[in-house]
mmCIF file of C-alpha atoms in Angstrom:
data_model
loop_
_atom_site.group_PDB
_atom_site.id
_atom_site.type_symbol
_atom_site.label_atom_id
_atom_site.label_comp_id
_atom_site.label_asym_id
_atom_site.label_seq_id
_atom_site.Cartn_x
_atom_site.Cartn_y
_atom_site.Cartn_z
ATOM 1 C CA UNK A 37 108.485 94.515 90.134
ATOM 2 C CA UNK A 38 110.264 94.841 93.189
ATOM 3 C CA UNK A 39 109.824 97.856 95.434
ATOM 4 C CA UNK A 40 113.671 98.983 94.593
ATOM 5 C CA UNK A 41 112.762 98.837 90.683
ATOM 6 C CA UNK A 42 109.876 100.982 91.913
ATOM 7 C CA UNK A 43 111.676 103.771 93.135
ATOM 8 C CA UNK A 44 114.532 103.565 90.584
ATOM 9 C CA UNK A 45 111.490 103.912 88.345
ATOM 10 C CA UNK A 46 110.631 106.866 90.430
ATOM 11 C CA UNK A 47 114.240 108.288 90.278
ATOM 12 C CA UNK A 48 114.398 108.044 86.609
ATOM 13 C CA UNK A 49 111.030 109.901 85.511
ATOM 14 C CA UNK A 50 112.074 112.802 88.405
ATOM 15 C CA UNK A 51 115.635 113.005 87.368
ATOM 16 C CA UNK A 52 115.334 112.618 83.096
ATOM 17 C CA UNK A 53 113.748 116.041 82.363
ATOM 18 C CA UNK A 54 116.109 117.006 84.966
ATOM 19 C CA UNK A 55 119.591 116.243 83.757
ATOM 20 C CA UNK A 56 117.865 117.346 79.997
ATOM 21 C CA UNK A 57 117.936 120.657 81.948
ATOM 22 C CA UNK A 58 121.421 120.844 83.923
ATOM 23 C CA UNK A 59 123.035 119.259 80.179
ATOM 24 C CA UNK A 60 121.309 121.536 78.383
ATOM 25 C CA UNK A 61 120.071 118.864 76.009
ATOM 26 C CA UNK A 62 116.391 120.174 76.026
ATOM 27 C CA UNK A 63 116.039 124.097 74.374
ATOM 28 C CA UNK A 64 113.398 126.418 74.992
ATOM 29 C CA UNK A 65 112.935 129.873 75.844
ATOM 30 C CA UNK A 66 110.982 129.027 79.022
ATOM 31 C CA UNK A 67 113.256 126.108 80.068
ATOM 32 C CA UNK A 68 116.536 129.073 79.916
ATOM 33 C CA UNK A 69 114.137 131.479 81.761
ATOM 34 C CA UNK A 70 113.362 129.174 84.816
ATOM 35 C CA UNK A 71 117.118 127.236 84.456
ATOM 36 C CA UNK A 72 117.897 128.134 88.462
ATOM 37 C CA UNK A 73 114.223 126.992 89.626
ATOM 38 C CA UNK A 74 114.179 123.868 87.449
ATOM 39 C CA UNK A 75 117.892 123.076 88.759
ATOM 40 C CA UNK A 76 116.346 123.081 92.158
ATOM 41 C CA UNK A 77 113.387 121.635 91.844
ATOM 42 C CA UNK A 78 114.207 117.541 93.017
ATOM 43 C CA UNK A 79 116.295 118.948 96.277
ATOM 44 C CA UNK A 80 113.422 120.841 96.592
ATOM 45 C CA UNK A 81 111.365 118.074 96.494
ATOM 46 C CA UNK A 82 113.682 116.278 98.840
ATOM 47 C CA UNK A 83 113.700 119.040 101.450
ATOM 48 C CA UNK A 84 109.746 118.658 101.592
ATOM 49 C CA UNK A 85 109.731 114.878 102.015
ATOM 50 C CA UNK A 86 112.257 115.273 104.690
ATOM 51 C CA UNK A 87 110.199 118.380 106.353
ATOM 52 C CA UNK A 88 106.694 116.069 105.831
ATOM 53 C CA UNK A 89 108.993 112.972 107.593
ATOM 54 C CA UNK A 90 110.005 114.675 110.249
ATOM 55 C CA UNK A 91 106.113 116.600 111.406
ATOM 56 C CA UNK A 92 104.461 113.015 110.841
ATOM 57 C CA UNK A 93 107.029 111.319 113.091
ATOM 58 C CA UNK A 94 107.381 113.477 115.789
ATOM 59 C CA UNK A 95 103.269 113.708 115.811
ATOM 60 C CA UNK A 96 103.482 110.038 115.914
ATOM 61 C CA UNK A 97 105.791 109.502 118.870
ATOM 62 C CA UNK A 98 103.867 112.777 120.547
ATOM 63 C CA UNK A 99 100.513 110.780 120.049
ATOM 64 C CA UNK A 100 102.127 106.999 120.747
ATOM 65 C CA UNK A 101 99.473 105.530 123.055
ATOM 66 C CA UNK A 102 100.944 104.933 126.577
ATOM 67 C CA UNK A 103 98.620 101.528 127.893
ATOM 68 C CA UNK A 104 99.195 102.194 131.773
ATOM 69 C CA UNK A 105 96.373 100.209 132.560
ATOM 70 C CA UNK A 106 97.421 97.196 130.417
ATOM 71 C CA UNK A 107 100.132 97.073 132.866
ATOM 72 C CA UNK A 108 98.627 97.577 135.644
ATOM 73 C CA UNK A 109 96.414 94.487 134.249
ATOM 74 C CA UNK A 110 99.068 92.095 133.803
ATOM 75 C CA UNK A 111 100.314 92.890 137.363
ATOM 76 C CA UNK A 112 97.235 91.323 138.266
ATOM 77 C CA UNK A 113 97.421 88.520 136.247
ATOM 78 C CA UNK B 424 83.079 74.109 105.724
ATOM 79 C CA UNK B 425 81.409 76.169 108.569
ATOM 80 C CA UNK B 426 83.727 78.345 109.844
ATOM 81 C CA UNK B 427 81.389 78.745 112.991
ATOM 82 C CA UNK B 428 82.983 75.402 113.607
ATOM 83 C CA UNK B 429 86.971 76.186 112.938
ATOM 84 C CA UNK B 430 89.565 74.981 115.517
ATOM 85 C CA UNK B 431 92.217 77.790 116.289
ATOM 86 C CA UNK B 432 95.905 76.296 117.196
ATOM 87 C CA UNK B 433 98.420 78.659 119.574
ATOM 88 C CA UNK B 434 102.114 78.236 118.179
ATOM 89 C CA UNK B 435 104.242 78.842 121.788
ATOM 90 C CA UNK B 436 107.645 79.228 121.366
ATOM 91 C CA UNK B 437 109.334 79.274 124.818
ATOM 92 C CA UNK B 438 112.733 79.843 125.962
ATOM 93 C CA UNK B 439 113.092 80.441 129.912
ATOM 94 C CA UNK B 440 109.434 80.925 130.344
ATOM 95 C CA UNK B 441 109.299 78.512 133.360
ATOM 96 C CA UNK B 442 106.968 81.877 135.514
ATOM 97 C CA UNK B 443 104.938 82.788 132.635
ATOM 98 C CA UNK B 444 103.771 79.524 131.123
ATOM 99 C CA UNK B 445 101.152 78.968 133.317
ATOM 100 C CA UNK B 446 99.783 82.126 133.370
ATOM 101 C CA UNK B 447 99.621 82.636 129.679
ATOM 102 C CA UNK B 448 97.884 79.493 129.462
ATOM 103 C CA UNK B 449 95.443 79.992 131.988
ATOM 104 C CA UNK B 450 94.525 82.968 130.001
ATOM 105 C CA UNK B 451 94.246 81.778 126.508
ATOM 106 C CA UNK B 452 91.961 78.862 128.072
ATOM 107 C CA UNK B 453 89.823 81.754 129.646
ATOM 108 C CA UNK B 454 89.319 83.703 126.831
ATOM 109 C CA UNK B 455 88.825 80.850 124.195
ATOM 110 C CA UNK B 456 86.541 79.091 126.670
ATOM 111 C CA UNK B 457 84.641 82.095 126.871
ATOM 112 C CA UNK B 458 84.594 82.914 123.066
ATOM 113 C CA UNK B 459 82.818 79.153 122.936
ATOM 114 C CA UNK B 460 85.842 78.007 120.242
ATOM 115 C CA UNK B 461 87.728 75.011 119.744
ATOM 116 C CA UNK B 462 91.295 74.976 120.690
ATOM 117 C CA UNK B 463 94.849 73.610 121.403
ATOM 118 C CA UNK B 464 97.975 75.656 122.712
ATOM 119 C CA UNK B 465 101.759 73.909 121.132
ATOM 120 C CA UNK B 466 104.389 74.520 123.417
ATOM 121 C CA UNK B 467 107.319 74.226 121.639
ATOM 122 C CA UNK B 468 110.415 74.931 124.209
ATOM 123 C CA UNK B 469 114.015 74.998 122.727
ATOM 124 C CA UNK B 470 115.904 73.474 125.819
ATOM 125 C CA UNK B 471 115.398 75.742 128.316
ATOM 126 C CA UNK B 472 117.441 75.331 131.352
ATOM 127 C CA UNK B 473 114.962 76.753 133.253
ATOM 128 C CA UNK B 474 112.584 73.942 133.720
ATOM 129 C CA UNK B 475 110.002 75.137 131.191
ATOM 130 C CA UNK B 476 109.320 72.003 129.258
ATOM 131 C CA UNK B 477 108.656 70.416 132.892
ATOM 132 C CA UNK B 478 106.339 73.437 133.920
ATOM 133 C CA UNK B 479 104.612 72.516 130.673
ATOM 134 C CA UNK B 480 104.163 68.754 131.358
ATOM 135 C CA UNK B 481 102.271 69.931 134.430
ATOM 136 C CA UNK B 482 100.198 72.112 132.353
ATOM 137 C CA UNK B 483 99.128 68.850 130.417
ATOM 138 C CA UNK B 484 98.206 67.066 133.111
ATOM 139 C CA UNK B 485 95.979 69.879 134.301
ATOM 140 C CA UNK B 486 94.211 70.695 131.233
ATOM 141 C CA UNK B 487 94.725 67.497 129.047
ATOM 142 C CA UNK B 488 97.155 66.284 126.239
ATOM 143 C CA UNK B 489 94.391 67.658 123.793
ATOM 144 C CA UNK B 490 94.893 71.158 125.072
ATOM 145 C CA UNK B 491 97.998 71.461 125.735
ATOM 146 C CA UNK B 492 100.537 70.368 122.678
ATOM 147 C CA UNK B 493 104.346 69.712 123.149
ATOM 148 C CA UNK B 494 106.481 69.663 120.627
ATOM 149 C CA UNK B 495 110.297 70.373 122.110
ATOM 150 C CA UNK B 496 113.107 71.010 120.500
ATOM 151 C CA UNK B 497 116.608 70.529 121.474
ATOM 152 C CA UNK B 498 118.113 73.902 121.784
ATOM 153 C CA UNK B 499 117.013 77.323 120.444
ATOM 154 C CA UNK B 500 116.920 77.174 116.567
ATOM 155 C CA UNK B 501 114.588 80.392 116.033
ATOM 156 C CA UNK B 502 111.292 81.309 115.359
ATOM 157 C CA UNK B 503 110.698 80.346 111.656
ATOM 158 C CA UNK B 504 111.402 76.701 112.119
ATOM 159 C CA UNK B 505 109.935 76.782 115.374
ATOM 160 C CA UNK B 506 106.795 77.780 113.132
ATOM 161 C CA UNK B 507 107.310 75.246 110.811
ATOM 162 C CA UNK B 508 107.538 72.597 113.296
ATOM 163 C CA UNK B 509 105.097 73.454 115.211
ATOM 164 C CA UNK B 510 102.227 73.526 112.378
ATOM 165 C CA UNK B 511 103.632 69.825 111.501
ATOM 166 C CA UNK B 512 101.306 68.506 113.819
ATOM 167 C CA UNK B 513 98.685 71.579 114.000
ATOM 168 C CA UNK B 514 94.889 70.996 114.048
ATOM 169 C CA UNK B 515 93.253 74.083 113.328
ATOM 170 C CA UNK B 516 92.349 75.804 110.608
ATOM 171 C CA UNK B 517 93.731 78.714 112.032
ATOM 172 C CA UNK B 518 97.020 79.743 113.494
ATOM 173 C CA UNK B 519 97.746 81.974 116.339
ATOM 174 C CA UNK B 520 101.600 83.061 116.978
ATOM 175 C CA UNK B 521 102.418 85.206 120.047
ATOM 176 C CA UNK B 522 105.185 85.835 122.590
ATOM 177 C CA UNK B 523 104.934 83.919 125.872
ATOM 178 C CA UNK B 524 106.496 86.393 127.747
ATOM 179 C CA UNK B 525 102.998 88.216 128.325
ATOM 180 C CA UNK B 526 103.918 90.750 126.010
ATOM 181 C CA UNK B 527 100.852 89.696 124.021
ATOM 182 C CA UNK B 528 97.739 89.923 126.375
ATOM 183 C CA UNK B 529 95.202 86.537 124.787
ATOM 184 C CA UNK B 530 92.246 88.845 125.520
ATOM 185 C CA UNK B 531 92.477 90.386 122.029
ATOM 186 C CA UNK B 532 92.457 87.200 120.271
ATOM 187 C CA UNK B 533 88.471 86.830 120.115
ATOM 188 C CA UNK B 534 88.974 90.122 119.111
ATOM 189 C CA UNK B 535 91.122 88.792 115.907
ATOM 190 C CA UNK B 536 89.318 85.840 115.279
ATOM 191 C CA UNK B 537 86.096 88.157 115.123
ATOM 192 C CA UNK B 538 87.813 90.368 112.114
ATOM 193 C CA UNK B 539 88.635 87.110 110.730
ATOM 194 C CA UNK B 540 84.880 85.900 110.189
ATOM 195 C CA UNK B 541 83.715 88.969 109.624
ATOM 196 C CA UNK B 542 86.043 89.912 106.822
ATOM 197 C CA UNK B 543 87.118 86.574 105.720
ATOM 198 C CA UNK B 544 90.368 87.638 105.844
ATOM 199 C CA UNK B 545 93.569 85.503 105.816
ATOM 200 C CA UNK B 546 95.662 86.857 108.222
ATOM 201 C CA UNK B 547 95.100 89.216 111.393
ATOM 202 C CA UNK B 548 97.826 91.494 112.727
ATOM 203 C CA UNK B 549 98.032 92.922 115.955
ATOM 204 C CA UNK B 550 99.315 96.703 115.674
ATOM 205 C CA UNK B 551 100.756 98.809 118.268
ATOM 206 C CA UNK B 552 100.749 102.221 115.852
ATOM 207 C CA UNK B 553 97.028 102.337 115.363
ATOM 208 C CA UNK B 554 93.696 102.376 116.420
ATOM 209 C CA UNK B 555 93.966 102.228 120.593
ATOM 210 C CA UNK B 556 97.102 100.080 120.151
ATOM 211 C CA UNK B 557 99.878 101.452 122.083
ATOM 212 C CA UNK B 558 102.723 100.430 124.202
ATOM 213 C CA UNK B 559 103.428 100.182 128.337
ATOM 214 C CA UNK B 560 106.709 100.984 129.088
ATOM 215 C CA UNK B 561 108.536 102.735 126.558
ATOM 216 C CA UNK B 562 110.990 105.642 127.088
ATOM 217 C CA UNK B 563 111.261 108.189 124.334
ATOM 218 C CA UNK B 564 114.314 107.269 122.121
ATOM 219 C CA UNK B 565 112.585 103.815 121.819
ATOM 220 C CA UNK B 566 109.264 105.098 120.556
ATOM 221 C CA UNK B 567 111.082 107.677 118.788
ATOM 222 C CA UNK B 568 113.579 104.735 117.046
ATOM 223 C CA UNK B 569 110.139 102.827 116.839
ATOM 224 C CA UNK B 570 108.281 105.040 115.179
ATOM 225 C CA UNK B 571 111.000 106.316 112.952
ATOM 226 C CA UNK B 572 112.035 102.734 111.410
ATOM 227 C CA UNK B 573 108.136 101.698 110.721
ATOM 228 C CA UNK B 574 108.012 105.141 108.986
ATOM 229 C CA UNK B 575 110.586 104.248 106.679
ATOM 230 C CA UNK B 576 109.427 101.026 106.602
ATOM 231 C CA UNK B 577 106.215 101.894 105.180
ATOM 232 C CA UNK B 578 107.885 104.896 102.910
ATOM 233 C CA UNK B 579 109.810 101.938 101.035
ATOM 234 C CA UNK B 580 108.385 98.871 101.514
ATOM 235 C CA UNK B 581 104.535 99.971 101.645
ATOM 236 C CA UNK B 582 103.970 96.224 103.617
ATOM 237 C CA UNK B 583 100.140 96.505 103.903
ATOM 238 C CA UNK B 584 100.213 96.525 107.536
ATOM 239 C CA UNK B 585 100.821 99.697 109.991
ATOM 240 C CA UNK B 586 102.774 97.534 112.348
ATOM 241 C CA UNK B 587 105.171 95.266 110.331
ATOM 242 C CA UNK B 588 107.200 93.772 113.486
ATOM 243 C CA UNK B 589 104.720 92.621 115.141
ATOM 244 C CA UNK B 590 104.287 88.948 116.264
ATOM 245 C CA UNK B 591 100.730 88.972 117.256
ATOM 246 C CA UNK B 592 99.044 87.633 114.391
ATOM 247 C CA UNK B 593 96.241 85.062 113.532
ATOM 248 C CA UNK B 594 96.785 83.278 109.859
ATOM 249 C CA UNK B 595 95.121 80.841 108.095
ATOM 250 C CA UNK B 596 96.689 77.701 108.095
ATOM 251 C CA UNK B 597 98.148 77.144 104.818
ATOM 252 C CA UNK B 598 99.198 81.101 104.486
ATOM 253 C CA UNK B 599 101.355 80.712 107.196
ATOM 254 C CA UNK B 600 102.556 77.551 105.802
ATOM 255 C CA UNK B 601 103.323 79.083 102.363
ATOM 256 C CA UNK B 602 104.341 82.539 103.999
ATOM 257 C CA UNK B 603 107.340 80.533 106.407
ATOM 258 C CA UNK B 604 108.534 78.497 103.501
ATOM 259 C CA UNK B 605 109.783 81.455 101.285
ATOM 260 C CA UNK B 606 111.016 83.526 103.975
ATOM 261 C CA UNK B 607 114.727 83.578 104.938
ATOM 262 C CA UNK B 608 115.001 86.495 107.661
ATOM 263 C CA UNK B 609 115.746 86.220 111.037
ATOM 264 C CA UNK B 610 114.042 87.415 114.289
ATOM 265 C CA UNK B 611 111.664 90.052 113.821
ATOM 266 C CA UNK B 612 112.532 90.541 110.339
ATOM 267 C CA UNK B 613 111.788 87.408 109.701
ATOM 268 C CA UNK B 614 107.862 89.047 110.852
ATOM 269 C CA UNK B 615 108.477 92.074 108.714
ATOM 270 C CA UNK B 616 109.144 89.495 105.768
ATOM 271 C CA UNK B 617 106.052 87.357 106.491
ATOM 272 C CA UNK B 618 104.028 90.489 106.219
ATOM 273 C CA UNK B 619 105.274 92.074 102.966
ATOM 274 C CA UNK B 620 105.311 88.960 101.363
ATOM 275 C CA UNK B 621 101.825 88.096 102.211
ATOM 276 C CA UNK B 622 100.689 91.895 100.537
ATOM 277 C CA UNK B 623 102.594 90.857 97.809
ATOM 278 C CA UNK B 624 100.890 87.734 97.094
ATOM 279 C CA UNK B 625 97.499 89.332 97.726
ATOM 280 C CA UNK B 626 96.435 88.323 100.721
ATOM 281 C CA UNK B 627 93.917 90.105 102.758
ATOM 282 C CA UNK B 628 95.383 91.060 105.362
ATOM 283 C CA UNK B 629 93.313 92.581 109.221
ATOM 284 C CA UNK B 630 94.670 94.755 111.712
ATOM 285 C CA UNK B 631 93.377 94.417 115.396
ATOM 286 C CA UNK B 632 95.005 97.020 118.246
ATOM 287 C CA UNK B 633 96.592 95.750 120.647
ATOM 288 C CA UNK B 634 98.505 96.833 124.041
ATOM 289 C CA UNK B 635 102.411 95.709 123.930
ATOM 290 C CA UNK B 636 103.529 95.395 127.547
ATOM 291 C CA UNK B 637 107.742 95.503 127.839
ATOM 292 C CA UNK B 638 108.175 92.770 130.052
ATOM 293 C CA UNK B 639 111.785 92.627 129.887
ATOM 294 C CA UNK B 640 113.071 94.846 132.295
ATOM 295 C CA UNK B 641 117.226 96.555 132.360
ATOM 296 C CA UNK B 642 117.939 95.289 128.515
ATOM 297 C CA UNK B 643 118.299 97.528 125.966
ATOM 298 C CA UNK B 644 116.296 95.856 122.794
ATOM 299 C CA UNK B 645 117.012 98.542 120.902
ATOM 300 C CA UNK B 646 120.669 98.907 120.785
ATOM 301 C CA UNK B 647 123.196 99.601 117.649
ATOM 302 C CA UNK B 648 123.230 96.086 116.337
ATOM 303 C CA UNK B 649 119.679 95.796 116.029
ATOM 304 C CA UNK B 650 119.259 98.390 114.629
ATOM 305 C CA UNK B 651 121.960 97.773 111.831
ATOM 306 C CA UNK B 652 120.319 94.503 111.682
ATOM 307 C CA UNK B 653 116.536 96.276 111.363
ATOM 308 C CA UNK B 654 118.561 98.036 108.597
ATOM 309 C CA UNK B 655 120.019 95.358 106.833
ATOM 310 C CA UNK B 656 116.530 93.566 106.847
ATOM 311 C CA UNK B 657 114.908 96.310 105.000
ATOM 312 C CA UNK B 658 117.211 96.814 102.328
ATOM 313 C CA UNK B 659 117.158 92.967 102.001
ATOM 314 C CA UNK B 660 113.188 93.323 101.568
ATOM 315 C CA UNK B 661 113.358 96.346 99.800
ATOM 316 C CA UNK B 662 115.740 94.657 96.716
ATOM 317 C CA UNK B 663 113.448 91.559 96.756
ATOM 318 C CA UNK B 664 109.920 92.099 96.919
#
């Protein structure tokens, strides 16, 4: 399986109960409570993966190791 | 077979290298001397008009035509078939492939081949991202574009390996030979490839840290069209493995 089959995969089991709820395919009483949370729930979950990107990135270039001396070695060299 | 006893070949590509040749050299024979292993270094120079192929001629005569390997090509036909070529007439069990352009300091191979052994593993990969492995040189966007594309990288493709561009790697002989053969990509995707292919296929796969020293000074390797090519590359990878 290729990685794109993965995430389609992926897609597919996040987005099926999900378009149950927004075609209203799928009745029950606690589904038509929590309609407006359940709507939001994948750009939810897309708002978190881009909030979790961006902190490990920017801790990543913050903490990118700077080898001065490796440099300073090769001058030598 | 004893693998105290395993010969280690250097793949070289060169193109304009004519200052650095001799220096890289001198340092791979250093530290393989001192790491008491067999070697042999194959220059393989794609027409430079520099005068590198002649600066590695001398090279032969200084350190012997069992040292030093050449195996030219006529103009500059890129790195996979300069692979492939190369390990035509390759003696070791193991295969080294590295820039020339001291980039790639040779004092962490021993460090490599030591994983290797004690791991058994079939290929070694130098990484900037972790560990002590870092970078000289850098300005911000470029670690920023850096670190941003190997995120993604890793967020689609998980490739096994924490630096996936790299081209500091030790590989076992016929790995790399099976590895080159089904990839297609070009330049450092064609490393990216090698890498994510080889996790596919279940190889074990080492990382060593390593210092990356920007030795080209005033150009821009990060501009637009490299990184629509980086782009390209991963989507490629990401439909096909």
């Amino acid at each position: 399986m290729t990685m794109l089959m993965r995430w389609l995969f992926l897609a597919a089991v996040i987005l099926g109960p999900w378009m149950a709820v927004l075609t209203n395919r799928y009745q029950s009483p606690w589904v038509d409570q929590n309609r407006h949370t359940l709507l939001l729930y994948p750009f939810a979950l897309i708002a978190a993966f881009g909030v979790y990107s961006v902190c490990v990135i920017a801790w990543r270039v913050y903490s990118f190791n700077d080898c001065q001396e490796a440099a300073d070695e090769l001058q030598k060299a | 077979m004893g693998e105290d006893d395993a010969m280690y070949t250097v793949l070289l590509p060169t193109y304009n290298e004519r200052e650095n040749l001799p220096i890289i050299v001198w340092l791979l024979v250093k530290y393989f001397t001192d790491a008491k292993v067999e070697f042999e270094i194959i220059v393989i120079d794609d027409g430079s008009p520099d005068g590198t192929l002649e600066a590695a001629e001398q090279l032969q005569r200084i350190y012997g035509e069992e040292r030093i390997v050449l195996r030219p090509r006529a103009k500059k036909l890129g790195l996979g078939t300069a692979y492939i070529h190369g390990l035509k007439h390759a003696r070791g069990q193991f295969i080294i492939i590295m820039d020339a352009d001291l980039s790639h300091h040779p004092k962490f191979i021993p460090r490599m081949i030591a994983l290797q052994q004690k791991d058994n593993l079939d290929i070694v990969t130098g990484t900037r991202y972790s560990g002590d492995g870092g970078v000289s040189g850098w300005d911000l966007r470029r670690k920023l574009i850096s670190r941003g594309a190997n995120y993604l990288t890793q967020v689609l493709l998980q490739p096994g390996a924490s630096d996936v561009t790299g081209s500091f790697r030790l590989y076992r002989r016929d790995v790399l030979r099976r590895l080159v053969d089904s990839c297609v990509s070009k330049g450092y995707v064609f490393q990216m490839e090698m890498i994510v292919r080889a996790t596919r296929l279940g190889y074990r796969i080492g990382e060593v840290p390593i210092s990356f020293v920007d030795r080209v000074y005033g150009e821009s390797k990060l501009g637009g069209s490299e990184i629509v090519n980086f782009t390209k590359g991963l989507l490629y990878l990401f439909a096909t493995t």
